[in-house]
CSV table of C-alpha atoms in Angstrom, one decimal:
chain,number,residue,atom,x,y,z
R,1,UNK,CA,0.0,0.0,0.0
R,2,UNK,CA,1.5,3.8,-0.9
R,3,UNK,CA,2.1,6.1,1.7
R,4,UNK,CA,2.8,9.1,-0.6
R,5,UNK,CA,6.6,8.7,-0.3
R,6,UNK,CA,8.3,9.2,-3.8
R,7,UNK,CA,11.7,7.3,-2.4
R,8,UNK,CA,12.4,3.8,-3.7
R,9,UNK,CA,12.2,0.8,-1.6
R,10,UNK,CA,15.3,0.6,0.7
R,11,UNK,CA,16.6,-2.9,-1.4
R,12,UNK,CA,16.8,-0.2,-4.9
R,13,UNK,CA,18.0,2.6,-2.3
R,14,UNK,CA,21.3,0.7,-1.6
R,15,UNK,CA,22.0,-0.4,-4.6
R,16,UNK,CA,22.3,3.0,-6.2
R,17,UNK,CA,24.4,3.7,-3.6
R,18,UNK,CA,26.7,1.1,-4.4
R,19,UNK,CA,26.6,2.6,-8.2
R,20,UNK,CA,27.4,5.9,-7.0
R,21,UNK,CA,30.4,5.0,-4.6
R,22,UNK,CA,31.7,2.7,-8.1
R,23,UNK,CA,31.7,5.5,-9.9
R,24,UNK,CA,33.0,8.3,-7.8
R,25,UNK,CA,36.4,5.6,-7.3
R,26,UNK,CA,36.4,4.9,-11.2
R,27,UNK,CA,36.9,8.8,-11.2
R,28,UNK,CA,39.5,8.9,-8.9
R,29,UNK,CA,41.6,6.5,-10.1
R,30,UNK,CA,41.2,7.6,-13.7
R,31,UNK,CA,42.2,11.1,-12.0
R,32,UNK,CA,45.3,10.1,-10.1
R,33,UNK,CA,46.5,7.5,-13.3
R,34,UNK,CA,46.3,11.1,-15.5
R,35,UNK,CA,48.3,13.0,-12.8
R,36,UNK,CA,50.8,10.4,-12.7
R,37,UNK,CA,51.3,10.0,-16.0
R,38,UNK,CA,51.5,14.1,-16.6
R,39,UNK,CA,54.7,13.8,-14.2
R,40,UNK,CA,53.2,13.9,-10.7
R,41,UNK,CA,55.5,12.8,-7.6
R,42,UNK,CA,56.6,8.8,-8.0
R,43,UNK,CA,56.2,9.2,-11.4
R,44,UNK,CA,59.4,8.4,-13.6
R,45,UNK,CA,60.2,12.0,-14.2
R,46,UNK,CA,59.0,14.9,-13.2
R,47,UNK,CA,57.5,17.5,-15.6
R,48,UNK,CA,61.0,19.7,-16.1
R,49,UNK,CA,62.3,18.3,-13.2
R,50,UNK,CA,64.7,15.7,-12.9
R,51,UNK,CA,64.6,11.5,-12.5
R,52,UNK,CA,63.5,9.9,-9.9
R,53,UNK,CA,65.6,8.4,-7.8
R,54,UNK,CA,67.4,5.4,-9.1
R,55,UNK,CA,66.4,6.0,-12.4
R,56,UNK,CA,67.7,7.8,-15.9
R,57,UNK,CA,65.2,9.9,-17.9
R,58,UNK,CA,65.3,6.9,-20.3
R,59,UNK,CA,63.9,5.2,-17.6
R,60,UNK,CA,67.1,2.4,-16.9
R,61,UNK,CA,68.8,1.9,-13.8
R,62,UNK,CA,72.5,1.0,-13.2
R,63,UNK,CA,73.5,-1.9,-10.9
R,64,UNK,CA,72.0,-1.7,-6.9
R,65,UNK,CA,69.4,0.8,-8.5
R,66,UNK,CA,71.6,3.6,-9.0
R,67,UNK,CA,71.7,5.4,-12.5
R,68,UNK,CA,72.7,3.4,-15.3
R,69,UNK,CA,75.9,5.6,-16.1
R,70,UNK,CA,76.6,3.3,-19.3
R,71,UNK,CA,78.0,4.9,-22.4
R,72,UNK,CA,78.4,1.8,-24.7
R,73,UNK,CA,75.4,3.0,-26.7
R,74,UNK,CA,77.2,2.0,-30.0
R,75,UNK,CA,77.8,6.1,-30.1
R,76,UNK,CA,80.6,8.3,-28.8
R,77,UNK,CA,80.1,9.6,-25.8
R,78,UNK,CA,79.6,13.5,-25.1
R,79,UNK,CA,83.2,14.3,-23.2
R,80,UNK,CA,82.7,15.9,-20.1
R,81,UNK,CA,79.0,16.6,-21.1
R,82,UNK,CA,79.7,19.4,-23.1
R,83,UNK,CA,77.3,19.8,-26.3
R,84,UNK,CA,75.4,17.7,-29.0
R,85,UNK,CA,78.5,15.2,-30.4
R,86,UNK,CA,76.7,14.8,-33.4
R,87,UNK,CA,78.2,17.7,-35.5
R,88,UNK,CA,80.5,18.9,-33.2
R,89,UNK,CA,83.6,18.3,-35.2
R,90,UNK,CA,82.3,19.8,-38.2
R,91,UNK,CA,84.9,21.7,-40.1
R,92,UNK,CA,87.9,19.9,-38.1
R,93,UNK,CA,90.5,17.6,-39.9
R,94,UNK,CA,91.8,14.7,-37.6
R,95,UNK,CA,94.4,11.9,-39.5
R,96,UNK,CA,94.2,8.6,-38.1
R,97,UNK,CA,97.4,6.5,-38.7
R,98,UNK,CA,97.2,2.6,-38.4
R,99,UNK,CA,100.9,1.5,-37.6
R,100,UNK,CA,102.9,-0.9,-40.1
R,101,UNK,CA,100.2,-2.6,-42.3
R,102,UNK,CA,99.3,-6.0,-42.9
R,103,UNK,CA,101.3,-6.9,-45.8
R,104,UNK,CA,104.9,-5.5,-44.7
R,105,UNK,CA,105.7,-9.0,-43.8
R,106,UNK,CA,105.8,-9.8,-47.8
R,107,UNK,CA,107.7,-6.4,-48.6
R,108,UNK,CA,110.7,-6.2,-46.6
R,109,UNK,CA,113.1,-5.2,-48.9
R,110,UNK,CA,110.9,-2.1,-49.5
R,111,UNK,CA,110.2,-1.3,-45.8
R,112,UNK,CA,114.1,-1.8,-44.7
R,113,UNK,CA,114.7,1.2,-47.1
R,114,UNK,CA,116.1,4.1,-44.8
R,115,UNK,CA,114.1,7.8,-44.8
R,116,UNK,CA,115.5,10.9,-43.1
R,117,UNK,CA,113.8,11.4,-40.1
R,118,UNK,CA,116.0,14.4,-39.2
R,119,UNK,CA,117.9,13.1,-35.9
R,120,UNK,CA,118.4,10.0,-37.8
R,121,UNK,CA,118.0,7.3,-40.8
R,122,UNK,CA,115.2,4.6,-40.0
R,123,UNK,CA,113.6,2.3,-41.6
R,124,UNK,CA,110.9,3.4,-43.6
R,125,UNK,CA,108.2,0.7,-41.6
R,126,UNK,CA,108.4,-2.4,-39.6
R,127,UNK,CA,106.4,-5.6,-39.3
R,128,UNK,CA,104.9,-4.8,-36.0
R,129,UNK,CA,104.7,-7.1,-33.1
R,130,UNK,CA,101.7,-9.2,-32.5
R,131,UNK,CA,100.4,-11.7,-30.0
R,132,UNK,CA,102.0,-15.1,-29.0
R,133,UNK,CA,99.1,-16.3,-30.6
R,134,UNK,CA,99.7,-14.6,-33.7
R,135,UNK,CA,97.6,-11.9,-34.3
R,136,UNK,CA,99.3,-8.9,-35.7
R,137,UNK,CA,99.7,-5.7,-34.2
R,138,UNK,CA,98.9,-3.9,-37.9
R,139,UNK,CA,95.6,-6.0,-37.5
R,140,UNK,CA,94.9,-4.6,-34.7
R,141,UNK,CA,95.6,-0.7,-35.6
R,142,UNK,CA,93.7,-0.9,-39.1
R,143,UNK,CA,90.5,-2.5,-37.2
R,144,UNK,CA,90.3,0.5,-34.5
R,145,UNK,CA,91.6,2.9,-36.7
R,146,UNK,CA,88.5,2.3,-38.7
R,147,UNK,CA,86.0,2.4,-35.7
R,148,UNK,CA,87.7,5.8,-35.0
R,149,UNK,CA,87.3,7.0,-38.2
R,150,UNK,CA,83.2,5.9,-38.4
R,151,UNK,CA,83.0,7.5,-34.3
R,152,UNK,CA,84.2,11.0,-35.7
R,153,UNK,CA,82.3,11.2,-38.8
R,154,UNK,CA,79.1,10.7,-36.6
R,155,UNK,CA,80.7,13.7,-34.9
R,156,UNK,CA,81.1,16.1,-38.8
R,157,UNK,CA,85.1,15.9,-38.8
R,158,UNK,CA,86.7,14.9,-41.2
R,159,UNK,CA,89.1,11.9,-41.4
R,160,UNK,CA,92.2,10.8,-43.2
R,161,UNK,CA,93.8,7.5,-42.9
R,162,UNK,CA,97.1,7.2,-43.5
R,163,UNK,CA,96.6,3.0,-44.9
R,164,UNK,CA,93.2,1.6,-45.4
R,165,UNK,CA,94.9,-2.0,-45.8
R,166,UNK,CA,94.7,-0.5,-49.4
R,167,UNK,CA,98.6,-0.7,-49.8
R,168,UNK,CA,100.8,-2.8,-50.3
R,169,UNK,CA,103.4,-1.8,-47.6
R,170,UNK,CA,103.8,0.9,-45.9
R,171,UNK,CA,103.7,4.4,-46.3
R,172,UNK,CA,106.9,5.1,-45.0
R,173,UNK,CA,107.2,7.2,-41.9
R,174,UNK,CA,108.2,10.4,-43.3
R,175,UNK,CA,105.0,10.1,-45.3
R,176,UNK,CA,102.9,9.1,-42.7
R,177,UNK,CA,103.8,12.3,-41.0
R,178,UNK,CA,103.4,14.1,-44.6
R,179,UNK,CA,99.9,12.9,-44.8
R,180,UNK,CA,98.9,15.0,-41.8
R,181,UNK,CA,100.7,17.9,-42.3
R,182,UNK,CA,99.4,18.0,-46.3
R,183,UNK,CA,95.8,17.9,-44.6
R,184,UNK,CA,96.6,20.2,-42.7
R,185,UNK,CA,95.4,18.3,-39.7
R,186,UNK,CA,93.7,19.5,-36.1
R,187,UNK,CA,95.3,16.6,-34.6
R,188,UNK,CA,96.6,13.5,-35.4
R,189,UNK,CA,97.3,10.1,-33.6
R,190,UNK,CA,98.7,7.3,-34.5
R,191,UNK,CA,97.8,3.5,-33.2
R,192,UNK,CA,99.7,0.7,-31.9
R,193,UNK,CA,100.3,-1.9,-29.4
R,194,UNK,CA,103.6,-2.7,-27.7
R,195,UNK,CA,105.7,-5.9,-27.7
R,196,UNK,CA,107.1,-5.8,-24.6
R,197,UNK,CA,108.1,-8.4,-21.9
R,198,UNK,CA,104.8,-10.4,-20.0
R,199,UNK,CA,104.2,-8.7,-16.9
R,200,UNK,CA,104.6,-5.1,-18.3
R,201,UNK,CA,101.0,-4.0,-18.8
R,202,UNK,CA,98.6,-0.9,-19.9
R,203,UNK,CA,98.2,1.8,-22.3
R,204,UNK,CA,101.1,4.6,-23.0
R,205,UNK,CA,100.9,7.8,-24.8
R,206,UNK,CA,104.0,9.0,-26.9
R,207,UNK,CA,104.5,13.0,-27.1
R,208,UNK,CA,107.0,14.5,-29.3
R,209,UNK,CA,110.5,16.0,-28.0
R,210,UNK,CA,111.9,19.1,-29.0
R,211,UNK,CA,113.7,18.4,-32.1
R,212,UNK,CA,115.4,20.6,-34.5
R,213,UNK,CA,117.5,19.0,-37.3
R,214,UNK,CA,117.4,18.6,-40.8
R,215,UNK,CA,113.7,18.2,-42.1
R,216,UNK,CA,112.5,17.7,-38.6
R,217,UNK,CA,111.3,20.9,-36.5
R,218,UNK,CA,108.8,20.1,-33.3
R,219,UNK,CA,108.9,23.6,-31.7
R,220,UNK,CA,105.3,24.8,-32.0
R,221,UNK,CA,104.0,21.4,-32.2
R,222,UNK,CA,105.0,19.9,-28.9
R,223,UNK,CA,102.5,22.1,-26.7
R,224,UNK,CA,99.6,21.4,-28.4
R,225,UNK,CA,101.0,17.8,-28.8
R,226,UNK,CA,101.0,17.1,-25.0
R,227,UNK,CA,97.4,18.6,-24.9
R,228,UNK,CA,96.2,16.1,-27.2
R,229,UNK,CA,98.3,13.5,-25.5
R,230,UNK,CA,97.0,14.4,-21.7
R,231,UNK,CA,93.5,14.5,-23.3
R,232,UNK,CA,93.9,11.2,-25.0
R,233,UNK,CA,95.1,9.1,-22.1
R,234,UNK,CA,92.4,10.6,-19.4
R,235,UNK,CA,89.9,9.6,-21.9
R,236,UNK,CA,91.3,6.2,-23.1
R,237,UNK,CA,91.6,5.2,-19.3
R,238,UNK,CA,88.0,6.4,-18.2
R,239,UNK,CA,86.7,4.5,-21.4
R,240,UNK,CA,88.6,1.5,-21.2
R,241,UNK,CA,89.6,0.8,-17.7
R,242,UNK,CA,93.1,0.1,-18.8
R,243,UNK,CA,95.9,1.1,-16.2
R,244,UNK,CA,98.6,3.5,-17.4
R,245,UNK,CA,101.3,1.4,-18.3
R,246,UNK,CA,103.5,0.0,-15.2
R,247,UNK,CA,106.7,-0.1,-17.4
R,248,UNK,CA,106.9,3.5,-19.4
R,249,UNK,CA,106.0,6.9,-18.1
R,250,UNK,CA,106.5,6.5,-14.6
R,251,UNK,CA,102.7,6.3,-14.1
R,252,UNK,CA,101.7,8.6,-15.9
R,253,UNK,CA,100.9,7.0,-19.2
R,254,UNK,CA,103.0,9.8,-20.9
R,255,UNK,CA,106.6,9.0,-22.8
R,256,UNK,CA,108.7,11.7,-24.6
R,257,UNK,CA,110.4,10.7,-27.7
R,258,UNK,CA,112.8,12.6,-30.5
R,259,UNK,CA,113.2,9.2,-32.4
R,260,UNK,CA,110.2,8.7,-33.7
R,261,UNK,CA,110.0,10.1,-37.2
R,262,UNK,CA,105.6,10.1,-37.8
R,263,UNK,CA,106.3,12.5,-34.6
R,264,UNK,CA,109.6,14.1,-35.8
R,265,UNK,CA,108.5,15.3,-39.1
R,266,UNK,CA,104.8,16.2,-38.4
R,267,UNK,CA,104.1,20.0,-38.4
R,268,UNK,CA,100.4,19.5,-36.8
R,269,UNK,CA,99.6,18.2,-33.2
R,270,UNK,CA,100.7,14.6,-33.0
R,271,UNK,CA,100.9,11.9,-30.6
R,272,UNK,CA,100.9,8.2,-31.1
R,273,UNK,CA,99.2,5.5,-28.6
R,274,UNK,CA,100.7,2.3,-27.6
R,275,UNK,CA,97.6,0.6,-26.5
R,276,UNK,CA,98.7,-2.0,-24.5
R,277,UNK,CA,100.9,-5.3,-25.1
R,278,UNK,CA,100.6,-7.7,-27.5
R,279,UNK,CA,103.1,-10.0,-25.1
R,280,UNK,CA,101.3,-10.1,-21.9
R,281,UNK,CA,98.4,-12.4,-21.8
R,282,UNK,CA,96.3,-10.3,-20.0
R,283,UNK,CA,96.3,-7.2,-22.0
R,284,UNK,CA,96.5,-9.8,-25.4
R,285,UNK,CA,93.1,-10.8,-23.9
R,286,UNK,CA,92.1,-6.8,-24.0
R,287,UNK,CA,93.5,-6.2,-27.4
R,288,UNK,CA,92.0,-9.4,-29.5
R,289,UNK,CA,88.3,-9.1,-28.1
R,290,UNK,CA,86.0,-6.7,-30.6
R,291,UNK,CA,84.1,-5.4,-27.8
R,292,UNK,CA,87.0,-4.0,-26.3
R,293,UNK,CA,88.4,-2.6,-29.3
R,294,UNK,CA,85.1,-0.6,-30.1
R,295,UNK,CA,86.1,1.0,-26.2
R,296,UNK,CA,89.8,1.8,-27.1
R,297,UNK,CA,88.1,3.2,-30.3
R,298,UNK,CA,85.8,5.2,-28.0
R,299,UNK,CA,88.5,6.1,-25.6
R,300,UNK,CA,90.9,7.6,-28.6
R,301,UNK,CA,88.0,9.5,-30.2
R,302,UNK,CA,87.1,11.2,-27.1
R,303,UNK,CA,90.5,12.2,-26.3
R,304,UNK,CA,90.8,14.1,-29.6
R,305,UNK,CA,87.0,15.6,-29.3
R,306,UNK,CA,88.1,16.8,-25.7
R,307,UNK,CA,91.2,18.4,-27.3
R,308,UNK,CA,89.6,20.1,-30.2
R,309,UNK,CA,86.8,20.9,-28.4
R,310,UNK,CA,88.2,23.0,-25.0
Protein backbone atom coordinates (compact mmCIF):
# COMPACT_ATOMS: atom_id res chain seq x y z
CA UNK A 1 0.00 0.00 0.00
CA UNK A 2 1.48 3.75 -0.90
CA UNK A 3 2.08 6.08 1.66
CA UNK A 4 2.85 9.08 -0.55
CA UNK A 5 6.60 8.67 -0.32
CA UNK A 6 8.33 9.17 -3.82
CA UNK A 7 11.74 7.28 -2.40
CA UNK A 8 12.45 3.76 -3.69
CA UNK A 9 12.19 0.78 -1.58
CA UNK A 10 15.25 0.58 0.67
CA UNK A 11 16.62 -2.90 -1.41
CA UNK A 12 16.79 -0.24 -4.87
CA UNK A 13 17.99 2.57 -2.35
CA UNK A 14 21.29 0.75 -1.65
CA UNK A 15 21.97 -0.35 -4.63
CA UNK A 16 22.27 2.97 -6.20
CA UNK A 17 24.44 3.73 -3.60
CA UNK A 18 26.74 1.12 -4.39
CA UNK A 19 26.63 2.56 -8.25
CA UNK A 20 27.36 5.93 -7.05
CA UNK A 21 30.37 4.97 -4.64
CA UNK A 22 31.65 2.66 -8.07
CA UNK A 23 31.68 5.54 -9.89
CA UNK A 24 32.96 8.26 -7.80
CA UNK A 25 36.40 5.62 -7.26
CA UNK A 26 36.35 4.85 -11.24
CA UNK A 27 36.86 8.80 -11.15
CA UNK A 28 39.52 8.89 -8.89
CA UNK A 29 41.56 6.48 -10.11
CA UNK A 30 41.25 7.59 -13.67
CA UNK A 31 42.25 11.14 -11.98
CA UNK A 32 45.27 10.10 -10.08
CA UNK A 33 46.51 7.46 -13.28
CA UNK A 34 46.26 11.07 -15.53
CA UNK A 35 48.34 13.03 -12.76
CA UNK A 36 50.84 10.41 -12.74
CA UNK A 37 51.25 9.95 -16.05
CA UNK A 38 51.48 14.12 -16.55
CA UNK A 39 54.74 13.76 -14.17
CA UNK A 40 53.25 13.85 -10.68
CA UNK A 41 55.54 12.81 -7.64
CA UNK A 42 56.57 8.79 -8.05
CA UNK A 43 56.21 9.21 -11.43
CA UNK A 44 59.43 8.44 -13.61
CA UNK A 45 60.19 12.04 -14.22
CA UNK A 46 59.05 14.89 -13.24
CA UNK A 47 57.47 17.54 -15.64
CA UNK A 48 61.02 19.72 -16.07
CA UNK A 49 62.32 18.33 -13.16
CA UNK A 50 64.65 15.68 -12.85
CA UNK A 51 64.57 11.53 -12.54
CA UNK A 52 63.48 9.95 -9.90
CA UNK A 53 65.60 8.42 -7.82
CA UNK A 54 67.44 5.38 -9.07
CA UNK A 55 66.39 5.96 -12.43
CA UNK A 56 67.74 7.75 -15.90
CA UNK A 57 65.20 9.95 -17.91
CA UNK A 58 65.29 6.95 -20.29
CA UNK A 59 63.90 5.25 -17.65
CA UNK A 60 67.13 2.40 -16.92
CA UNK A 61 68.78 1.92 -13.84
CA UNK A 62 72.52 0.97 -13.22
CA UNK A 63 73.49 -1.92 -10.90
CA UNK A 64 71.97 -1.67 -6.87
CA UNK A 65 69.35 0.80 -8.50
CA UNK A 66 71.64 3.64 -9.01
CA UNK A 67 71.72 5.38 -12.55
CA UNK A 68 72.68 3.42 -15.33
CA UNK A 69 75.94 5.55 -16.12
CA UNK A 70 76.61 3.29 -19.32
CA UNK A 71 77.99 4.92 -22.38
CA UNK A 72 78.35 1.76 -24.70
CA UNK A 73 75.41 2.97 -26.70
CA UNK A 74 77.22 2.03 -29.95
CA UNK A 75 77.79 6.06 -30.12
CA UNK A 76 80.61 8.26 -28.83
CA UNK A 77 80.11 9.60 -25.78
CA UNK A 78 79.59 13.53 -25.05
CA UNK A 79 83.24 14.35 -23.24
CA UNK A 80 82.70 15.93 -20.06
CA UNK A 81 78.98 16.65 -21.06
CA UNK A 82 79.75 19.43 -23.07
CA UNK A 83 77.25 19.84 -26.28
CA UNK A 84 75.42 17.70 -29.02
CA UNK A 85 78.52 15.16 -30.42
CA UNK A 86 76.73 14.84 -33.38
CA UNK A 87 78.18 17.70 -35.54
CA UNK A 88 80.47 18.85 -33.20
CA UNK A 89 83.62 18.33 -35.17
CA UNK A 90 82.28 19.78 -38.23
CA UNK A 91 84.90 21.68 -40.10
CA UNK A 92 87.87 19.93 -38.11
CA UNK A 93 90.53 17.58 -39.89
CA UNK A 94 91.84 14.66 -37.58
CA UNK A 95 94.37 11.94 -39.46
CA UNK A 96 94.17 8.62 -38.10
CA UNK A 97 97.37 6.53 -38.67
CA UNK A 98 97.16 2.59 -38.44
CA UNK A 99 100.94 1.47 -37.59
CA UNK A 100 102.92 -0.86 -40.06
CA UNK A 101 100.20 -2.55 -42.28
CA UNK A 102 99.30 -5.98 -42.92
CA UNK A 103 101.29 -6.88 -45.80
CA UNK A 104 104.86 -5.50 -44.69
CA UNK A 105 105.67 -9.03 -43.78
CA UNK A 106 105.77 -9.77 -47.77
CA UNK A 107 107.71 -6.42 -48.59
CA UNK A 108 110.71 -6.21 -46.57
CA UNK A 109 113.11 -5.17 -48.90
CA UNK A 110 110.89 -2.14 -49.48
CA UNK A 111 110.25 -1.31 -45.78
CA UNK A 112 114.11 -1.78 -44.66
CA UNK A 113 114.74 1.17 -47.11
CA UNK A 114 116.13 4.07 -44.76
CA UNK A 115 114.13 7.77 -44.84
CA UNK A 116 115.55 10.90 -43.08
CA UNK A 117 113.82 11.44 -40.14
CA UNK A 118 115.96 14.43 -39.19
CA UNK A 119 117.90 13.12 -35.91
CA UNK A 120 118.41 10.01 -37.84
CA UNK A 121 117.97 7.26 -40.83
CA UNK A 122 115.23 4.61 -39.99
CA UNK A 123 113.56 2.27 -41.61
CA UNK A 124 110.93 3.43 -43.64
CA UNK A 125 108.25 0.66 -41.57
CA UNK A 126 108.37 -2.41 -39.63
CA UNK A 127 106.36 -5.64 -39.29
CA UNK A 128 104.91 -4.77 -35.98
CA UNK A 129 104.74 -7.15 -33.10
CA UNK A 130 101.73 -9.25 -32.53
CA UNK A 131 100.40 -11.72 -30.00
CA UNK A 132 102.03 -15.14 -28.97
CA UNK A 133 99.06 -16.26 -30.61
CA UNK A 134 99.65 -14.59 -33.68
CA UNK A 135 97.60 -11.94 -34.33
CA UNK A 136 99.25 -8.86 -35.66
CA UNK A 137 99.74 -5.71 -34.21
CA UNK A 138 98.86 -3.90 -37.90
CA UNK A 139 95.59 -5.98 -37.49
CA UNK A 140 94.86 -4.60 -34.70
CA UNK A 141 95.57 -0.74 -35.58
CA UNK A 142 93.65 -0.91 -39.11
CA UNK A 143 90.48 -2.46 -37.23
CA UNK A 144 90.34 0.50 -34.49
CA UNK A 145 91.61 2.93 -36.67
CA UNK A 146 88.45 2.28 -38.69
CA UNK A 147 85.98 2.38 -35.65
CA UNK A 148 87.66 5.77 -34.98
CA UNK A 149 87.26 7.05 -38.22
CA UNK A 150 83.25 5.93 -38.35
CA UNK A 151 83.00 7.52 -34.29
CA UNK A 152 84.20 11.01 -35.68
CA UNK A 153 82.32 11.19 -38.75
CA UNK A 154 79.11 10.69 -36.56
CA UNK A 155 80.71 13.75 -34.88
CA UNK A 156 81.08 16.05 -38.76
CA UNK A 157 85.13 15.87 -38.80
CA UNK A 158 86.69 14.92 -41.25
CA UNK A 159 89.14 11.90 -41.37
CA UNK A 160 92.25 10.79 -43.19
CA UNK A 161 93.81 7.50 -42.85
CA UNK A 162 97.14 7.24 -43.49
CA UNK A 163 96.59 3.04 -44.92
CA UNK A 164 93.21 1.62 -45.35
CA UNK A 165 94.85 -1.97 -45.85
CA UNK A 166 94.70 -0.50 -49.39
CA UNK A 167 98.61 -0.67 -49.78
CA UNK A 168 100.81 -2.78 -50.35
CA UNK A 169 103.42 -1.77 -47.59
CA UNK A 170 103.76 0.91 -45.86
CA UNK A 171 103.70 4.40 -46.28
CA UNK A 172 106.86 5.09 -44.97
CA UNK A 173 107.22 7.21 -41.88
CA UNK A 174 108.18 10.42 -43.31
CA UNK A 175 104.99 10.11 -45.31
CA UNK A 176 102.92 9.15 -42.71
CA UNK A 177 103.80 12.31 -41.02
CA UNK A 178 103.37 14.06 -44.61
CA UNK A 179 99.87 12.88 -44.78
CA UNK A 180 98.91 14.98 -41.77
CA UNK A 181 100.66 17.87 -42.34
CA UNK A 182 99.36 18.04 -46.26
CA UNK A 183 95.77 17.91 -44.63
CA UNK A 184 96.65 20.16 -42.66
CA UNK A 185 95.39 18.28 -39.73
CA UNK A 186 93.66 19.48 -36.10
CA UNK A 187 95.32 16.57 -34.60
CA UNK A 188 96.60 13.52 -35.44
CA UNK A 189 97.32 10.11 -33.63
CA UNK A 190 98.69 7.31 -34.49
CA UNK A 191 97.82 3.49 -33.20
CA UNK A 192 99.71 0.75 -31.94
CA UNK A 193 100.32 -1.94 -29.40
CA UNK A 194 103.55 -2.70 -27.68
CA UNK A 195 105.71 -5.88 -27.70
CA UNK A 196 107.10 -5.76 -24.65
CA UNK A 197 108.12 -8.39 -21.89
CA UNK A 198 104.82 -10.42 -20.03
CA UNK A 199 104.22 -8.71 -16.88
CA UNK A 200 104.59 -5.14 -18.35
CA UNK A 201 100.98 -3.98 -18.81
CA UNK A 202 98.62 -0.92 -19.91
CA UNK A 203 98.21 1.78 -22.26
CA UNK A 204 101.06 4.63 -22.98
CA UNK A 205 100.93 7.84 -24.77
CA UNK A 206 103.96 9.04 -26.93
CA UNK A 207 104.53 12.96 -27.06
CA UNK A 208 107.02 14.50 -29.30
CA UNK A 209 110.53 15.99 -28.04
CA UNK A 210 111.89 19.11 -29.04
CA UNK A 211 113.71 18.36 -32.08
CA UNK A 212 115.41 20.62 -34.51
CA UNK A 213 117.48 18.99 -37.26
CA UNK A 214 117.42 18.61 -40.77
CA UNK A 215 113.69 18.20 -42.05
CA UNK A 216 112.54 17.72 -38.64
CA UNK A 217 111.29 20.87 -36.48
CA UNK A 218 108.83 20.09 -33.30
CA UNK A 219 108.88 23.63 -31.68
CA UNK A 220 105.30 24.83 -32.02
CA UNK A 221 104.02 21.45 -32.16
CA UNK A 222 105.05 19.93 -28.88
CA UNK A 223 102.53 22.15 -26.73
CA UNK A 224 99.57 21.41 -28.36
CA UNK A 225 101.03 17.76 -28.80
CA UNK A 226 101.03 17.14 -24.97
CA UNK A 227 97.39 18.62 -24.88
CA UNK A 228 96.15 16.14 -27.16
CA UNK A 229 98.31 13.51 -25.55
CA UNK A 230 96.99 14.40 -21.74
CA UNK A 231 93.50 14.47 -23.29
CA UNK A 232 93.93 11.18 -25.01
CA UNK A 233 95.12 9.07 -22.09
CA UNK A 234 92.36 10.61 -19.42
CA UNK A 235 89.87 9.63 -21.90
CA UNK A 236 91.26 6.23 -23.10
CA UNK A 237 91.56 5.20 -19.32
CA UNK A 238 88.00 6.38 -18.21
CA UNK A 239 86.72 4.50 -21.37
CA UNK A 240 88.62 1.47 -21.20
CA UNK A 241 89.58 0.77 -17.69
CA UNK A 242 93.06 0.09 -18.79
CA UNK A 243 95.86 1.08 -16.16
CA UNK A 244 98.56 3.47 -17.41
CA UNK A 245 101.34 1.36 -18.29
CA UNK A 246 103.47 -0.02 -15.22
CA UNK A 247 106.70 -0.12 -17.44
CA UNK A 248 106.92 3.52 -19.39
CA UNK A 249 106.01 6.91 -18.09
CA UNK A 250 106.45 6.51 -14.56
CA UNK A 251 102.73 6.26 -14.10
CA UNK A 252 101.75 8.57 -15.93
CA UNK A 253 100.88 6.95 -19.16
CA UNK A 254 102.99 9.81 -20.91
CA UNK A 255 106.57 9.00 -22.82
CA UNK A 256 108.67 11.74 -24.57
CA UNK A 257 110.44 10.69 -27.66
CA UNK A 258 112.81 12.55 -30.50
CA UNK A 259 113.21 9.15 -32.43
CA UNK A 260 110.20 8.66 -33.72
CA UNK A 261 109.97 10.10 -37.19
CA UNK A 262 105.62 10.14 -37.79
CA UNK A 263 106.29 12.54 -34.62
CA UNK A 264 109.64 14.06 -35.78
CA UNK A 265 108.54 15.31 -39.10
CA UNK A 266 104.83 16.21 -38.37
CA UNK A 267 104.15 20.03 -38.37
CA UNK A 268 100.37 19.51 -36.77
CA UNK A 269 99.59 18.22 -33.18
CA UNK A 270 100.69 14.56 -32.95
CA UNK A 271 100.94 11.86 -30.59
CA UNK A 272 100.91 8.18 -31.07
CA UNK A 273 99.24 5.52 -28.58
CA UNK A 274 100.65 2.27 -27.56
CA UNK A 275 97.58 0.56 -26.51
CA UNK A 276 98.74 -1.99 -24.47
CA UNK A 277 100.91 -5.33 -25.11
CA UNK A 278 100.58 -7.66 -27.55
CA UNK A 279 103.14 -9.98 -25.07
CA UNK A 280 101.33 -10.13 -21.85
CA UNK A 281 98.38 -12.45 -21.81
CA UNK A 282 96.31 -10.31 -20.04
CA UNK A 283 96.29 -7.18 -21.98
CA UNK A 284 96.47 -9.79 -25.40
CA UNK A 285 93.08 -10.83 -23.92
CA UNK A 286 92.14 -6.79 -24.02
CA UNK A 287 93.53 -6.25 -27.38
CA UNK A 288 92.04 -9.40 -29.48
CA UNK A 289 88.33 -9.11 -28.14
CA UNK A 290 86.02 -6.67 -30.63
CA UNK A 291 84.11 -5.41 -27.80
CA UNK A 292 87.05 -3.98 -26.26
CA UNK A 293 88.43 -2.62 -29.31
CA UNK A 294 85.08 -0.57 -30.06
CA UNK A 295 86.14 0.95 -26.19
CA UNK A 296 89.76 1.83 -27.09
CA UNK A 297 88.13 3.22 -30.29
CA UNK A 298 85.82 5.24 -28.03
CA UNK A 299 88.46 6.11 -25.61
CA UNK A 300 90.85 7.65 -28.64
CA UNK A 301 87.95 9.51 -30.17
CA UNK A 302 87.11 11.17 -27.12
CA UNK A 303 90.53 12.19 -26.31
CA UNK A 304 90.78 14.08 -29.65
CA UNK A 305 87.04 15.61 -29.29
CA UNK A 306 88.09 16.82 -25.73
CA UNK A 307 91.24 18.37 -27.29
CA UNK A 308 89.57 20.09 -30.15
CA UNK A 309 86.79 20.95 -28.45
CA UNK A 310 88.16 23.02 -25.05
Amino acid sequence: MSNGSTFPPPRRRRGTVLLVLAAVALVAVGGWLFWRQAGGHGGPTARGGSPAPGRTAGGGTGAGGGPDRSTDHGGTHRPGGKGDPHGSLKGRTVVIDPGHNPHNSRHTGQIARLVNIGTARKECDTTGTATNDGYPEASFTLDVARRVRTLLEDQGAKVVLTQDGDRSYGPCVDERAAIGNKAHADAAVSIHADGSAAGNRGFHVILPARVSAGPADTAAITGPSRQLGERLADRFRAVTGSARSNYIGDGTGLDVRGDLGGLNLSTVPKVFIECGNMRDAKDAAQLTDGGWRQKAARGITEGITDFLTR
